[in-house]
C-alpha cells in the first residue's frame, strides 16, 4: 500500500515556475505509475501528466505539453512535476495518484484507473 502526499504549491505570478513533489509514506513509490491531476473550482478534475515506473514513458495533457515536465527519482522515492510559464488558467488544486499494475492504451488519462490518491496542493497563478 502507498500513502501519497503532494507538496510544492503556492501563489505565483504568470510566467513563473513551480515544482510539485509527490512522496510516499507507505510502500516505495518506484513500484507505481504516478499520475498528476488538477481541479479548479466549478470544474471537473482533469488529467495533467503521467509517468511510468522507471520514468521512460511520460504522457501529458495537450494544455500543458511543452510547459510542464514530469520526472521521478527512484533513489529519492519521489515524483516531480515541474511547471514552467504558468498561466492563470493553471490555477487549481493539484493531486498525485498512483497505480501499481500495467495500463492499457490511454488509461493513464483516466482518474478512475489510479488506485491511490494524495492530498492536493493549491497552485494559484495571478496575472
PDB file of C-alpha atoms in Angstrom:
ATOM      1  CA  UNK A   1       0.000   0.000   0.000  1.00  0.00           C
ATOM      2  CA  UNK A   2       1.101   3.548  -0.647  1.00  0.00           C
ATOM      3  CA  UNK A   3       0.214   6.766   1.153  1.00  0.00           C
ATOM      4  CA  UNK A   4       0.740   9.802  -1.061  1.00  0.00           C
ATOM      5  CA  UNK A   5       1.422  13.435  -0.247  1.00  0.00           C
ATOM      6  CA  UNK A   6       1.695  16.226  -2.815  1.00  0.00           C
ATOM      7  CA  UNK A   7       3.593  19.373  -1.874  1.00  0.00           C
ATOM      8  CA  UNK A   8       5.109  22.428  -3.509  1.00  0.00           C
ATOM      9  CA  UNK A   9       2.119  24.564  -4.435  1.00  0.00           C
ATOM     10  CA  UNK A  10       1.919  28.261  -3.818  1.00  0.00           C
ATOM     11  CA  UNK A  11       0.989  31.689  -5.090  1.00  0.00           C
ATOM     12  CA  UNK A  12       2.935  32.881  -8.130  1.00  0.00           C
ATOM     13  CA  UNK A  13       2.614  35.343 -10.981  1.00  0.00           C
ATOM     14  CA  UNK A  14       2.006  34.465 -14.606  1.00  0.00           C
ATOM     15  CA  UNK A  15       5.214  33.299 -16.227  1.00  0.00           C
ATOM     16  CA  UNK A  16       6.698  31.950 -13.003  1.00  0.00           C
ATOM     17  CA  UNK A  17       7.599  28.343 -12.276  1.00  0.00           C
ATOM     18  CA  UNK A  18       6.864  25.829  -9.554  1.00  0.00           C
ATOM     19  CA  UNK A  19       7.912  22.270  -8.851  1.00  0.00           C
ATOM     20  CA  UNK A  20       5.460  19.920  -7.227  1.00  0.00           C
ATOM     21  CA  UNK A  21       6.635  16.834  -5.376  1.00  0.00           C
ATOM     22  CA  UNK A  22       4.863  13.570  -4.698  1.00  0.00           C
ATOM     23  CA  UNK A  23       6.158  11.261  -1.997  1.00  0.00           C
ATOM     24  CA  UNK A  24       5.007   8.116  -0.268  1.00  0.00           C
ATOM     25  CA  UNK A  25       4.735   7.371   3.426  1.00  0.00           C
ATOM     26  CA  UNK A  26       3.994   3.706   2.727  1.00  0.00           C
ATOM     27  CA  UNK A  27       5.332   1.419   0.011  1.00  0.00           C
ATOM     28  CA  UNK A  28       8.130   2.685  -2.182  1.00  0.00           C
ATOM     29  CA  UNK A  29       6.784   4.900  -4.943  1.00  0.00           C
ATOM     30  CA  UNK A  30       9.048   3.260  -7.520  1.00  0.00           C
ATOM     31  CA  UNK A  31       6.608   0.337  -7.739  1.00  0.00           C
ATOM     32  CA  UNK A  32       3.837   2.585  -9.061  1.00  0.00           C
ATOM     33  CA  UNK A  33       2.869   4.610 -12.058  1.00  0.00           C
ATOM     34  CA  UNK A  34       2.293   8.199 -10.932  1.00  0.00           C
ATOM     35  CA  UNK A  35      -0.400  10.416 -12.379  1.00  0.00           C
ATOM     36  CA  UNK A  36      -0.983  14.118 -11.876  1.00  0.00           C
ATOM     37  CA  UNK A  37      -4.471  15.629 -11.934  1.00  0.00           C
ATOM     38  CA  UNK A  38      -5.890  19.045 -11.173  1.00  0.00           C
ATOM     39  CA  UNK A  39      -9.261  20.510 -10.344  1.00  0.00           C
ATOM     40  CA  UNK A  40     -10.333  24.140 -10.357  1.00  0.00           C
ATOM     41  CA  UNK A  41     -13.438  25.432  -8.545  1.00  0.00           C
ATOM     42  CA  UNK A  42     -16.576  24.627 -10.507  1.00  0.00           C
ATOM     43  CA  UNK A  43     -14.713  22.449 -12.997  1.00  0.00           C
ATOM     44  CA  UNK A  44     -14.185  18.741 -13.436  1.00  0.00           C
ATOM     45  CA  UNK A  45     -10.968  17.042 -12.463  1.00  0.00           C
ATOM     46  CA  UNK A  46      -8.625  16.836 -15.434  1.00  0.00           C
ATOM     47  CA  UNK A  47      -5.565  14.839 -16.360  1.00  0.00           C
ATOM     48  CA  UNK A  48      -2.228  16.650 -16.367  1.00  0.00           C
ATOM     49  CA  UNK A  49       0.587  14.114 -16.727  1.00  0.00           C
ATOM     50  CA  UNK A  50       1.566  10.512 -16.057  1.00  0.00           C
ATOM     51  CA  UNK A  51       4.932   8.786 -15.666  1.00  0.00           C
ATOM     52  CA  UNK A  52       5.883   5.120 -15.651  1.00  0.00           C
ATOM     53  CA  UNK A  53       7.835   3.196 -13.031  1.00  0.00           C
ATOM     54  CA  UNK A  54      11.270   3.984 -14.458  1.00  0.00           C
ATOM     55  CA  UNK A  55      10.307   7.333 -15.974  1.00  0.00           C
ATOM     56  CA  UNK A  56      10.854   6.172 -19.549  1.00  0.00           C
ATOM     57  CA  UNK A  57       7.207   6.655 -20.544  1.00  0.00           C
ATOM     58  CA  UNK A  58       5.673  10.069 -19.920  1.00  0.00           C
ATOM     59  CA  UNK A  59       2.364  11.476 -21.148  1.00  0.00           C
ATOM     60  CA  UNK A  60       0.940  14.986 -20.966  1.00  0.00           C
ATOM     61  CA  UNK A  61      -2.330  16.752 -21.486  1.00  0.00           C
ATOM     62  CA  UNK A  62      -2.281  19.000 -24.533  1.00  0.00           C
ATOM     63  CA  UNK A  63      -2.939  22.020 -22.339  1.00  0.00           C
ATOM     64  CA  UNK A  64       0.385  21.637 -20.508  1.00  0.00           C
ATOM     65  CA  UNK A  65       2.597  19.995 -23.133  1.00  0.00           C
ATOM     66  CA  UNK A  66       5.792  21.966 -23.620  1.00  0.00           C
ATOM     67  CA  UNK A  67       5.407  23.791 -20.304  1.00  0.00           C
ATOM     68  CA  UNK A  68       5.196  21.019 -17.698  1.00  0.00           C
ATOM     69  CA  UNK A  69       7.754  18.261 -17.183  1.00  0.00           C
ATOM     70  CA  UNK A  70       7.122  15.109 -15.179  1.00  0.00           C
ATOM     71  CA  UNK A  71      10.072  13.236 -13.724  1.00  0.00           C
ATOM     72  CA  UNK A  72      10.958  10.910 -10.907  1.00  0.00           C
ATOM     73  CA  UNK A  73      13.919   9.940  -8.784  1.00  0.00           C
ATOM     74  CA  UNK A  74      13.509   6.420  -7.510  1.00  0.00           C
ATOM     75  CA  UNK A  75      16.522   6.685  -5.207  1.00  0.00           C
ATOM     76  CA  UNK A  76      14.776   9.588  -3.507  1.00  0.00           C
ATOM     77  CA  UNK A  77      11.458   7.749  -3.863  1.00  0.00           C
ATOM     78  CA  UNK A  78       9.708  10.802  -5.239  1.00  0.00           C
ATOM     79  CA  UNK A  79       7.974  12.030  -8.365  1.00  0.00           C
ATOM     80  CA  UNK A  80       8.014  15.620  -9.560  1.00  0.00           C
ATOM     81  CA  UNK A  81       6.045  17.933 -11.782  1.00  0.00           C
ATOM     82  CA  UNK A  82       7.985  20.957 -12.984  1.00  0.00           C
ATOM     83  CA  UNK A  83       5.626  23.678 -14.160  1.00  0.00           C
ATOM     84  CA  UNK A  84       7.085  26.473 -16.275  1.00  0.00           C
ATOM     85  CA  UNK A  85       5.463  29.558 -17.771  1.00  0.00           C
ATOM     86  CA  UNK A  86       2.457  29.242 -15.513  1.00  0.00           C
ATOM     87  CA  UNK A  87      -0.804  30.824 -16.615  1.00  0.00           C
ATOM     88  CA  UNK A  88      -3.842  31.949 -14.613  1.00  0.00           C
ATOM     89  CA  UNK A  89      -5.757  29.035 -16.173  1.00  0.00           C
ATOM     90  CA  UNK A  90      -3.354  26.669 -14.396  1.00  0.00           C
ATOM     91  CA  UNK A  91      -4.845  27.706 -11.054  1.00  0.00           C
ATOM     92  CA  UNK A  92      -6.190  24.567  -9.398  1.00  0.00           C
ATOM     93  CA  UNK A  93      -5.669  22.019  -6.676  1.00  0.00           C
ATOM     94  CA  UNK A  94      -3.080  19.533  -7.931  1.00  0.00           C
ATOM     95  CA  UNK A  95      -3.045  15.936  -6.750  1.00  0.00           C
ATOM     96  CA  UNK A  96      -0.819  12.970  -7.419  1.00  0.00           C
ATOM     97  CA  UNK A  97      -2.153   9.460  -7.819  1.00  0.00           C
ATOM     98  CA  UNK A  98      -0.582   6.007  -8.069  1.00  0.00           C
ATOM     99  CA  UNK A  99      -1.291   2.758  -9.885  1.00  0.00           C
ATOM    100  CA  UNK A 100       0.741  -0.397  -9.371  1.00  0.00           C
ATOM    101  CA  UNK A 101      -0.346  -2.524 -12.332  1.00  0.00           C
ATOM    102  CA  UNK A 102       0.227  -2.022 -16.034  1.00  0.00           C
ATOM    103  CA  UNK A 103      -2.228   0.030 -18.074  1.00  0.00           C
ATOM    104  CA  UNK A 104      -3.988  -0.380 -21.374  1.00  0.00           C
ATOM    105  CA  UNK A 105      -3.601   2.219 -24.077  1.00  0.00           C
ATOM    106  CA  UNK A 106      -4.741   5.691 -22.976  1.00  0.00           C
ATOM    107  CA  UNK A 107      -5.755   4.530 -19.499  1.00  0.00           C
ATOM    108  CA  UNK A 108      -3.216   6.908 -17.980  1.00  0.00           C
ATOM    109  CA  UNK A 109      -5.642   9.767 -18.736  1.00  0.00           C
ATOM    110  CA  UNK A 110      -8.457   8.316 -16.642  1.00  0.00           C
ATOM    111  CA  UNK A 111      -8.584   9.155 -12.960  1.00  0.00           C
ATOM    112  CA  UNK A 112     -10.587   6.032 -12.110  1.00  0.00           C
ATOM    113  CA  UNK A 113      -7.714   3.686 -13.026  1.00  0.00           C
ATOM    114  CA  UNK A 114      -5.490   5.062 -10.274  1.00  0.00           C
ATOM    115  CA  UNK A 115      -5.713   3.192  -7.002  1.00  0.00           C
ATOM    116  CA  UNK A 116      -4.347   5.714  -4.532  1.00  0.00           C
ATOM    117  CA  UNK A 117      -4.610   9.471  -4.168  1.00  0.00           C
ATOM    118  CA  UNK A 118      -2.703  12.002  -2.138  1.00  0.00           C
ATOM    119  CA  UNK A 119      -3.772  15.245  -0.556  1.00  0.00           C
ATOM    120  CA  UNK A 120      -3.893  18.102  -3.014  1.00  0.00           C
ATOM    121  CA  UNK A 121      -1.700  21.188  -3.084  1.00  0.00           C
ATOM    122  CA  UNK A 122      -3.038  24.565  -4.160  1.00  0.00           C
ATOM    123  CA  UNK A 123      -1.451  26.344  -7.111  1.00  0.00           C
ATOM    124  CA  UNK A 124      -2.609  29.912  -7.676  1.00  0.00           C
ATOM    125  CA  UNK A 125      -1.354  31.955 -10.623  1.00  0.00           C
ATOM    126  CA  UNK A 126      -2.108  35.657 -10.731  1.00  0.00           C
ATOM    127  CA  UNK A 127      -1.925  37.868 -13.800  1.00  0.00           C
TER     128      UNK A 127
END
